[in-house]
Short mmCIF file of N, CA and C in Angstrom, two decimals:
data_model
loop_
_atom_site.label_atom_id
_atom_site.label_comp_id
_atom_site.label_asym_id
_atom_site.label_seq_id
_atom_site.Cartn_x
_atom_site.Cartn_y
_atom_site.Cartn_z
N UNK A 519 13.64 208.08 95.45
CA UNK A 519 14.26 206.97 94.78
C UNK A 519 14.00 205.70 95.58
N UNK A 520 13.62 204.63 94.94
CA UNK A 520 13.34 203.36 95.61
C UNK A 520 14.65 202.72 96.06
N UNK A 521 14.60 202.13 97.25
CA UNK A 521 15.77 201.43 97.77
C UNK A 521 15.91 200.07 97.10
N UNK A 522 17.10 199.75 96.65
CA UNK A 522 17.37 198.47 96.01
C UNK A 522 17.87 197.47 97.03
N UNK A 523 17.62 196.19 96.77
CA UNK A 523 18.24 195.17 97.61
C UNK A 523 19.55 194.73 96.94
N UNK A 524 20.35 193.98 97.64
CA UNK A 524 21.65 193.56 97.12
C UNK A 524 21.64 192.17 96.50
N UNK A 525 20.47 191.54 96.36
CA UNK A 525 20.40 190.16 95.89
C UNK A 525 21.16 189.91 94.58
N UNK A 526 21.04 190.74 93.55
CA UNK A 526 21.78 190.45 92.31
C UNK A 526 23.29 190.36 92.53
N UNK A 527 23.80 191.11 93.50
CA UNK A 527 25.22 191.08 93.82
C UNK A 527 25.55 189.91 94.75
N UNK A 528 24.80 189.79 95.85
CA UNK A 528 25.14 188.77 96.85
C UNK A 528 24.82 187.35 96.37
N UNK A 529 23.93 187.19 95.42
CA UNK A 529 23.61 185.85 94.92
C UNK A 529 24.79 185.16 94.23
N UNK A 530 25.79 185.92 93.81
CA UNK A 530 26.95 185.31 93.16
C UNK A 530 28.12 185.11 94.12
N UNK A 531 27.95 185.51 95.37
CA UNK A 531 29.02 185.38 96.36
C UNK A 531 28.77 184.13 97.20
N UNK A 532 29.79 183.35 97.41
CA UNK A 532 29.69 182.15 98.23
C UNK A 532 30.73 182.25 99.35
N UNK A 533 30.51 183.20 100.22
CA UNK A 533 31.47 183.49 101.27
C UNK A 533 31.49 182.48 102.40
N UNK A 534 32.51 182.55 103.23
CA UNK A 534 32.61 181.64 104.37
C UNK A 534 31.54 181.96 105.41
N UNK A 535 31.22 180.95 106.19
CA UNK A 535 30.29 181.09 107.31
C UNK A 535 31.08 180.94 108.60
N UNK A 536 30.62 181.59 109.64
CA UNK A 536 31.32 181.62 110.92
C UNK A 536 30.33 181.28 112.03
N UNK A 537 30.83 180.70 113.11
CA UNK A 537 30.06 180.64 114.34
C UNK A 537 30.72 181.64 115.28
N UNK A 538 29.92 182.57 115.78
CA UNK A 538 30.40 183.60 116.69
C UNK A 538 29.80 183.32 118.06
N UNK A 539 30.65 183.34 119.09
CA UNK A 539 30.18 183.09 120.45
C UNK A 539 30.54 184.26 121.35
N UNK A 540 29.74 184.40 122.40
CA UNK A 540 29.92 185.50 123.36
C UNK A 540 29.52 185.02 124.74
N UNK A 541 30.02 185.70 125.75
CA UNK A 541 29.62 185.43 127.12
C UNK A 541 29.60 186.74 127.89
N UNK A 542 28.60 186.88 128.75
CA UNK A 542 28.48 188.05 129.62
C UNK A 542 27.51 187.72 130.75
N UNK A 543 27.83 188.16 131.94
CA UNK A 543 26.93 187.99 133.09
C UNK A 543 26.49 186.53 133.26
N UNK A 544 27.43 185.60 133.21
CA UNK A 544 27.14 184.17 133.39
C UNK A 544 26.20 183.59 132.33
N UNK A 545 26.12 184.23 131.17
CA UNK A 545 25.30 183.73 130.06
C UNK A 545 26.19 183.63 128.84
N UNK A 546 26.05 182.54 128.08
CA UNK A 546 26.79 182.42 126.83
C UNK A 546 25.81 182.22 125.68
N UNK A 547 26.26 182.61 124.51
CA UNK A 547 25.41 182.52 123.32
C UNK A 547 26.30 182.33 122.10
N UNK A 548 25.68 181.87 121.03
CA UNK A 548 26.41 181.71 119.78
C UNK A 548 25.46 181.62 118.62
N UNK A 549 25.94 182.03 117.45
CA UNK A 549 25.10 181.99 116.25
C UNK A 549 25.95 181.83 115.01
N UNK A 550 25.29 181.43 113.94
CA UNK A 550 25.90 181.31 112.63
C UNK A 550 25.87 182.67 111.95
N UNK A 551 27.00 183.08 111.39
CA UNK A 551 27.15 184.43 110.83
C UNK A 551 27.75 184.34 109.44
N UNK A 552 27.21 185.12 108.53
CA UNK A 552 27.76 185.19 107.18
C UNK A 552 28.39 186.53 106.87
N UNK A 553 28.16 187.53 107.72
CA UNK A 553 28.69 188.87 107.47
C UNK A 553 29.89 189.10 108.39
N UNK A 554 31.10 188.93 107.87
CA UNK A 554 32.31 189.13 108.65
C UNK A 554 33.49 189.25 107.70
N UNK A 555 34.50 190.02 108.11
CA UNK A 555 35.68 190.19 107.27
C UNK A 555 36.81 190.86 108.04
N UNK A 556 38.03 190.50 107.67
CA UNK A 556 39.15 191.28 108.14
C UNK A 556 38.99 192.67 107.54
N UNK A 557 39.27 193.70 108.32
CA UNK A 557 39.08 195.06 107.81
C UNK A 557 40.31 195.94 108.02
N UNK A 558 41.37 195.40 108.64
CA UNK A 558 42.63 196.12 108.78
C UNK A 558 43.75 195.11 108.95
N UNK A 559 44.91 195.45 108.39
CA UNK A 559 46.08 194.59 108.52
C UNK A 559 46.95 195.07 109.68
N UNK A 560 47.26 196.37 109.71
CA UNK A 560 48.07 196.97 110.77
C UNK A 560 47.35 198.17 111.33
N UNK A 561 46.72 198.10 112.47
CA UNK A 561 46.66 196.93 113.35
C UNK A 561 45.64 195.91 112.82
N UNK A 562 45.83 194.66 113.21
CA UNK A 562 44.90 193.61 112.78
C UNK A 562 43.52 193.87 113.40
N UNK A 563 42.50 193.89 112.54
CA UNK A 563 41.11 194.09 113.00
C UNK A 563 40.19 193.24 112.14
N UNK A 564 39.10 192.81 112.76
CA UNK A 564 38.10 191.98 112.09
C UNK A 564 36.74 192.51 112.48
N UNK A 565 35.83 192.59 111.52
CA UNK A 565 34.47 193.07 111.79
C UNK A 565 33.50 191.91 111.63
N UNK A 566 32.65 191.73 112.64
CA UNK A 566 31.60 190.71 112.62
C UNK A 566 30.27 191.43 112.80
N UNK A 567 29.29 191.08 111.97
CA UNK A 567 27.98 191.73 112.02
C UNK A 567 26.96 190.75 112.59
N UNK A 568 26.28 191.15 113.65
CA UNK A 568 25.26 190.32 114.29
C UNK A 568 23.89 190.96 114.12
N UNK A 569 22.91 190.13 113.80
CA UNK A 569 21.53 190.60 113.67
C UNK A 569 21.01 191.05 115.03
N UNK A 570 20.33 192.19 115.04
CA UNK A 570 19.78 192.70 116.30
C UNK A 570 18.61 191.84 116.79
N UNK A 571 18.06 190.98 115.92
CA UNK A 571 16.97 190.09 116.32
C UNK A 571 17.49 188.83 117.01
N UNK A 572 18.78 188.61 116.94
CA UNK A 572 19.39 187.37 117.40
C UNK A 572 19.66 187.39 118.90
N UNK A 573 19.43 186.26 119.56
CA UNK A 573 19.72 186.13 120.99
C UNK A 573 21.19 186.45 121.28
N UNK A 574 22.08 186.03 120.40
CA UNK A 574 23.51 186.27 120.61
C UNK A 574 23.82 187.76 120.67
N UNK A 575 23.10 188.56 119.91
CA UNK A 575 23.33 190.00 119.93
C UNK A 575 23.14 190.56 121.34
N UNK A 576 22.10 190.10 122.05
CA UNK A 576 21.85 190.59 123.39
C UNK A 576 22.99 190.30 124.35
N UNK A 577 23.61 189.14 124.19
CA UNK A 577 24.76 188.78 125.03
C UNK A 577 25.99 189.55 124.55
N UNK A 578 26.20 189.62 123.25
CA UNK A 578 27.38 190.28 122.68
C UNK A 578 27.43 191.76 123.04
N UNK A 579 26.31 192.41 123.13
CA UNK A 579 26.36 193.85 123.43
C UNK A 579 26.80 194.11 124.87
N UNK A 580 26.75 193.07 125.73
CA UNK A 580 27.24 193.19 127.11
C UNK A 580 28.64 192.60 127.28
N UNK A 581 29.14 191.92 126.25
CA UNK A 581 30.42 191.22 126.33
C UNK A 581 31.60 192.16 126.07
N UNK A 582 32.77 191.72 126.48
CA UNK A 582 34.01 192.45 126.17
C UNK A 582 34.76 191.80 125.02
N UNK A 583 34.49 190.51 124.76
CA UNK A 583 35.18 189.75 123.72
C UNK A 583 34.18 188.85 122.99
N UNK A 584 34.47 188.54 121.74
CA UNK A 584 33.74 187.55 120.96
C UNK A 584 34.74 186.53 120.43
N UNK A 585 34.28 185.30 120.21
CA UNK A 585 35.11 184.31 119.54
C UNK A 585 34.51 184.04 118.17
N UNK A 586 35.35 184.10 117.15
CA UNK A 586 34.95 183.86 115.77
C UNK A 586 35.57 182.53 115.34
N UNK A 587 34.71 181.60 114.89
CA UNK A 587 35.16 180.26 114.50
C UNK A 587 34.89 180.03 113.02
N UNK A 588 35.81 179.35 112.34
CA UNK A 588 35.53 178.82 111.01
C UNK A 588 35.41 177.31 111.16
N UNK A 589 34.50 176.73 110.37
CA UNK A 589 34.24 175.30 110.42
C UNK A 589 34.64 174.66 109.10
N UNK A 590 34.94 173.39 109.16
CA UNK A 590 35.18 172.62 107.94
C UNK A 590 33.84 172.32 107.27
N UNK A 591 33.87 172.10 106.00
CA UNK A 591 32.66 171.82 105.24
C UNK A 591 31.87 170.65 105.84
N UNK A 592 32.54 169.63 106.35
CA UNK A 592 31.84 168.47 106.91
C UNK A 592 31.21 168.75 108.28
N UNK A 593 31.38 169.95 108.82
CA UNK A 593 30.78 170.31 110.10
C UNK A 593 29.45 171.03 109.93
N UNK A 594 28.75 170.68 108.90
CA UNK A 594 27.47 171.30 108.57
C UNK A 594 26.46 171.19 109.71
N UNK A 595 26.41 170.04 110.39
CA UNK A 595 25.43 169.87 111.47
C UNK A 595 25.74 170.76 112.67
N UNK A 596 27.02 170.99 112.94
CA UNK A 596 27.39 171.93 114.00
C UNK A 596 26.91 173.33 113.62
N UNK A 597 27.11 173.69 112.35
CA UNK A 597 26.63 174.99 111.86
C UNK A 597 25.11 175.07 111.95
N UNK A 598 24.42 173.98 111.60
CA UNK A 598 22.96 173.98 111.68
C UNK A 598 22.51 174.22 113.13
N UNK A 599 23.19 173.59 114.08
CA UNK A 599 22.82 173.75 115.49
C UNK A 599 22.90 175.22 115.91
N UNK A 600 23.97 175.91 115.48
CA UNK A 600 24.13 177.32 115.85
C UNK A 600 23.31 178.26 114.97
N UNK A 601 22.88 177.80 113.80
CA UNK A 601 22.14 178.67 112.90
C UNK A 601 20.64 178.47 112.91
N UNK A 602 20.18 177.26 113.23
CA UNK A 602 18.74 176.97 113.14
C UNK A 602 18.04 176.92 114.49
N UNK A 603 18.80 176.96 115.55
CA UNK A 603 18.21 177.00 116.89
C UNK A 603 18.43 178.39 117.45
N UNK A 604 17.64 178.76 118.43
CA UNK A 604 17.84 180.05 119.08
C UNK A 604 18.11 179.85 120.56
N UNK A 605 19.04 180.63 121.06
CA UNK A 605 19.37 180.60 122.48
C UNK A 605 18.22 181.07 123.36
N UNK A 606 17.17 181.60 122.73
CA UNK A 606 15.97 181.95 123.49
C UNK A 606 15.29 180.70 124.03
N UNK A 607 15.53 179.54 123.37
CA UNK A 607 14.82 178.31 123.72
C UNK A 607 15.72 177.14 124.08
N UNK A 608 16.98 177.13 123.64
CA UNK A 608 17.88 176.00 123.91
C UNK A 608 19.23 176.51 124.39
N UNK A 609 19.94 175.65 125.12
CA UNK A 609 21.32 175.92 125.49
C UNK A 609 22.19 175.31 124.40
N UNK A 610 22.71 176.11 123.52
CA UNK A 610 23.48 175.62 122.38
C UNK A 610 24.79 174.96 122.79
N UNK A 611 25.22 175.18 124.01
CA UNK A 611 26.50 174.64 124.45
C UNK A 611 26.39 173.29 125.13
N UNK A 612 25.16 172.82 125.36
CA UNK A 612 24.99 171.52 126.03
C UNK A 612 25.35 170.35 125.13
N UNK A 613 25.34 170.52 123.82
CA UNK A 613 25.61 169.43 122.87
C UNK A 613 26.97 169.51 122.19
N UNK A 614 27.77 170.49 122.53
CA UNK A 614 29.05 170.68 121.84
C UNK A 614 30.19 170.72 122.85
N UNK A 615 31.39 170.34 122.38
CA UNK A 615 32.58 170.47 123.21
C UNK A 615 33.08 171.91 123.11
N UNK A 616 33.30 172.50 124.26
CA UNK A 616 33.78 173.88 124.27
C UNK A 616 34.55 174.13 125.56
N UNK A 617 35.27 175.25 125.57
CA UNK A 617 35.98 175.70 126.76
C UNK A 617 35.92 177.22 126.78
N UNK A 618 36.23 177.79 127.90
CA UNK A 618 36.29 179.25 128.00
C UNK A 618 37.66 179.74 127.56
N UNK A 619 37.67 180.83 126.82
CA UNK A 619 38.94 181.48 126.46
C UNK A 619 39.47 182.21 127.69
N UNK A 620 40.68 182.73 127.59
CA UNK A 620 41.25 183.52 128.69
C UNK A 620 40.36 184.71 129.03
N UNK A 621 39.67 185.25 128.02
CA UNK A 621 38.78 186.40 128.23
C UNK A 621 37.37 185.99 128.63
N UNK A 622 37.07 184.68 128.63
CA UNK A 622 35.77 184.20 129.07
C UNK A 622 34.79 183.83 127.98
N UNK A 623 35.09 184.15 126.74
CA UNK A 623 34.14 183.80 125.67
C UNK A 623 34.31 182.32 125.30
N UNK A 624 33.21 181.66 124.90
CA UNK A 624 33.29 180.24 124.56
C UNK A 624 34.10 179.98 123.29
N UNK A 625 34.92 178.94 123.35
CA UNK A 625 35.68 178.46 122.20
C UNK A 625 35.20 177.06 121.88
N UNK A 626 34.71 176.84 120.67
CA UNK A 626 34.28 175.51 120.23
C UNK A 626 35.52 174.71 119.88
N UNK A 627 35.77 173.64 120.63
CA UNK A 627 37.02 172.90 120.48
C UNK A 627 37.10 172.16 119.15
N UNK A 628 35.99 171.90 118.50
CA UNK A 628 35.98 171.20 117.20
C UNK A 628 36.21 172.12 116.00
N UNK A 629 36.23 173.42 116.23
CA UNK A 629 36.37 174.37 115.11
C UNK A 629 37.70 174.18 114.41
N UNK A 630 37.71 174.41 113.12
CA UNK A 630 38.92 174.32 112.30
C UNK A 630 39.94 175.36 112.77
N UNK A 631 39.49 176.57 112.94
CA UNK A 631 40.33 177.68 113.41
C UNK A 631 39.42 178.69 114.11
N UNK A 632 39.99 179.48 115.00
CA UNK A 632 39.21 180.46 115.74
C UNK A 632 40.13 181.57 116.25
N UNK A 633 39.53 182.69 116.59
CA UNK A 633 40.25 183.71 117.34
C UNK A 633 39.27 184.40 118.28
N UNK A 634 39.81 184.86 119.38
CA UNK A 634 39.05 185.66 120.34
C UNK A 634 39.43 187.10 120.07
N UNK A 635 38.42 187.96 119.94
CA UNK A 635 38.68 189.37 119.69
C UNK A 635 38.09 190.25 120.76
N UNK A 636 38.88 191.22 121.21
CA UNK A 636 38.39 192.24 122.14
C UNK A 636 37.53 193.22 121.36
N UNK A 637 36.35 193.49 121.85
CA UNK A 637 35.44 194.41 121.14
C UNK A 637 35.95 195.84 121.30
N UNK A 638 36.34 196.43 120.18
CA UNK A 638 36.86 197.80 120.17
C UNK A 638 35.73 198.82 119.96
N UNK A 639 34.79 198.47 119.07
CA UNK A 639 33.67 199.37 118.75
C UNK A 639 32.47 198.55 118.34
N UNK A 640 31.30 199.16 118.49
CA UNK A 640 30.05 198.61 117.97
C UNK A 640 29.49 199.64 117.00
N UNK A 641 29.19 199.18 115.77
CA UNK A 641 28.80 200.10 114.71
C UNK A 641 27.40 199.72 114.21
N UNK A 642 26.39 200.59 114.38
CA UNK A 642 25.06 200.28 113.85
C UNK A 642 25.10 200.18 112.33
N UNK A 643 24.34 199.22 111.79
CA UNK A 643 24.32 199.04 110.34
C UNK A 643 22.99 198.50 109.87
N UNK A 644 21.91 199.20 110.13
CA UNK A 644 20.59 198.71 109.74
C UNK A 644 20.12 197.66 110.72
N UNK A 645 19.76 196.45 110.23
CA UNK A 645 19.25 195.40 111.12
C UNK A 645 20.37 194.57 111.73
N UNK A 646 21.63 194.97 111.52
CA UNK A 646 22.79 194.32 112.11
C UNK A 646 23.66 195.37 112.80
N UNK A 647 24.45 194.93 113.77
CA UNK A 647 25.44 195.79 114.41
C UNK A 647 26.80 195.15 114.19
N UNK A 648 27.76 195.96 113.76
CA UNK A 648 29.11 195.48 113.55
C UNK A 648 29.91 195.55 114.84
N UNK A 649 30.65 194.49 115.12
CA UNK A 649 31.54 194.44 116.27
C UNK A 649 32.97 194.42 115.73
N UNK A 650 33.69 195.51 115.98
CA UNK A 650 35.08 195.62 115.53
C UNK A 650 35.96 194.94 116.57
N UNK A 651 36.70 193.91 116.13
CA UNK A 651 37.46 193.07 117.04
C UNK A 651 38.96 193.22 116.84
N UNK A 652 39.67 193.30 117.97
CA UNK A 652 41.13 193.26 117.98
C UNK A 652 41.54 191.89 118.50
N UNK A 653 42.32 191.12 117.74
CA UNK A 653 42.64 189.76 118.18
C UNK A 653 43.37 189.74 119.52
N UNK A 654 42.93 188.81 120.40
CA UNK A 654 43.52 188.69 121.72
C UNK A 654 44.05 187.28 121.98
N UNK A 655 43.52 186.29 121.28
CA UNK A 655 43.90 184.89 121.46
C UNK A 655 43.51 184.17 120.17
N UNK A 656 44.24 183.11 119.81
CA UNK A 656 43.90 182.41 118.57
C UNK A 656 44.28 180.94 118.63
N UNK A 657 43.66 180.19 117.74
CA UNK A 657 43.94 178.76 117.63
C UNK A 657 45.34 178.54 117.07
N UNK A 658 45.86 177.33 117.25
CA UNK A 658 47.14 177.00 116.60
C UNK A 658 46.98 177.06 115.09
N UNK A 659 48.09 177.22 114.37
CA UNK A 659 48.01 177.24 112.90
C UNK A 659 47.40 175.95 112.35
N UNK A 660 46.66 176.08 111.25
CA UNK A 660 46.04 174.95 110.58
C UNK A 660 46.98 174.47 109.50
N UNK A 661 47.15 173.16 109.39
CA UNK A 661 48.00 172.58 108.35
C UNK A 661 47.19 172.45 107.05
N UNK A 662 47.76 172.87 105.95
CA UNK A 662 47.09 172.76 104.66
C UNK A 662 46.00 173.81 104.50
N UNK A 663 45.16 173.59 103.50
CA UNK A 663 44.05 174.50 103.22
C UNK A 663 42.76 173.68 103.24
N UNK A 664 42.11 173.62 104.41
CA UNK A 664 40.90 172.80 104.51
C UNK A 664 39.74 173.40 103.73
N UNK A 665 38.83 172.54 103.29
CA UNK A 665 37.60 173.01 102.66
C UNK A 665 36.71 173.55 103.77
N UNK A 666 36.45 174.84 103.74
CA UNK A 666 35.68 175.49 104.79
C UNK A 666 34.20 175.56 104.45
N UNK A 667 33.39 175.64 105.49
CA UNK A 667 31.95 175.79 105.35
C UNK A 667 31.66 177.14 104.69
N UNK A 668 30.80 177.11 103.66
CA UNK A 668 30.48 178.32 102.91
C UNK A 668 28.96 178.51 102.88
N UNK A 669 28.54 179.66 102.38
CA UNK A 669 27.12 179.98 102.31
C UNK A 669 26.33 178.91 101.56
N UNK A 670 26.86 178.41 100.45
CA UNK A 670 26.13 177.41 99.67
C UNK A 670 25.89 176.13 100.46
N UNK A 671 26.69 175.87 101.49
CA UNK A 671 26.52 174.69 102.33
C UNK A 671 25.38 174.84 103.34
N UNK A 672 24.97 176.06 103.60
CA UNK A 672 23.98 176.30 104.68
C UNK A 672 22.75 177.07 104.22
N UNK A 673 22.68 177.42 102.95
CA UNK A 673 21.59 178.30 102.50
C UNK A 673 20.21 177.68 102.64
N UNK A 674 20.13 176.37 102.84
CA UNK A 674 18.83 175.72 103.03
C UNK A 674 18.41 175.65 104.50
N UNK A 675 19.23 176.14 105.43
CA UNK A 675 18.89 176.11 106.85
C UNK A 675 17.71 177.03 107.14
N UNK A 676 16.85 176.60 108.06
CA UNK A 676 15.81 177.48 108.61
C UNK A 676 16.45 178.27 109.74
N UNK A 677 16.47 179.60 109.67
CA UNK A 677 17.12 180.36 110.74
C UNK A 677 16.33 180.30 112.05
N UNK A 678 17.09 180.35 113.17
CA UNK A 678 16.47 180.39 114.48
C UNK A 678 15.67 181.66 114.70
N UNK A 679 16.11 182.75 114.07
CA UNK A 679 15.44 184.05 114.09
C UNK A 679 15.46 184.60 112.67
N UNK A 680 14.45 185.35 112.28
CA UNK A 680 14.55 186.03 110.98
C UNK A 680 15.68 187.07 111.05
N UNK A 681 16.34 187.30 109.93
CA UNK A 681 17.44 188.29 109.91
C UNK A 681 16.85 189.63 110.02
#
């Protein structure tokens, strides 16, 4: 039986986009991610999928924690920086305001909301690996319901690495 792609299904979804950051062995990395979701309420868990071709994946597989950020729609250029450049060639943190979380992973101070998650498991999933995260630290509550960056806002970006 021929393997089908998911395009007819995923083409109608306009999900949120995330910037995921990691740090390990005095190296930090970050990338734009579209595959992520809360996957448990009690206990709270979140799954983030990173491409194995991505520079951030190499750092994340050595990390103990990841930071997951959501951006406002008007932060498209910040998303482009993390999605269209590769840490193989540039230091993505030299142009952005950030700080280290208590666990050491980078937190983008301009992000609308963020949380730091302790990596509980790594799950292979084809050309991506899922990182199951248990929340360890989070941003203050956001007032109102901001317009968040979505797939339709970034679908024209040239990726830093092929997926």
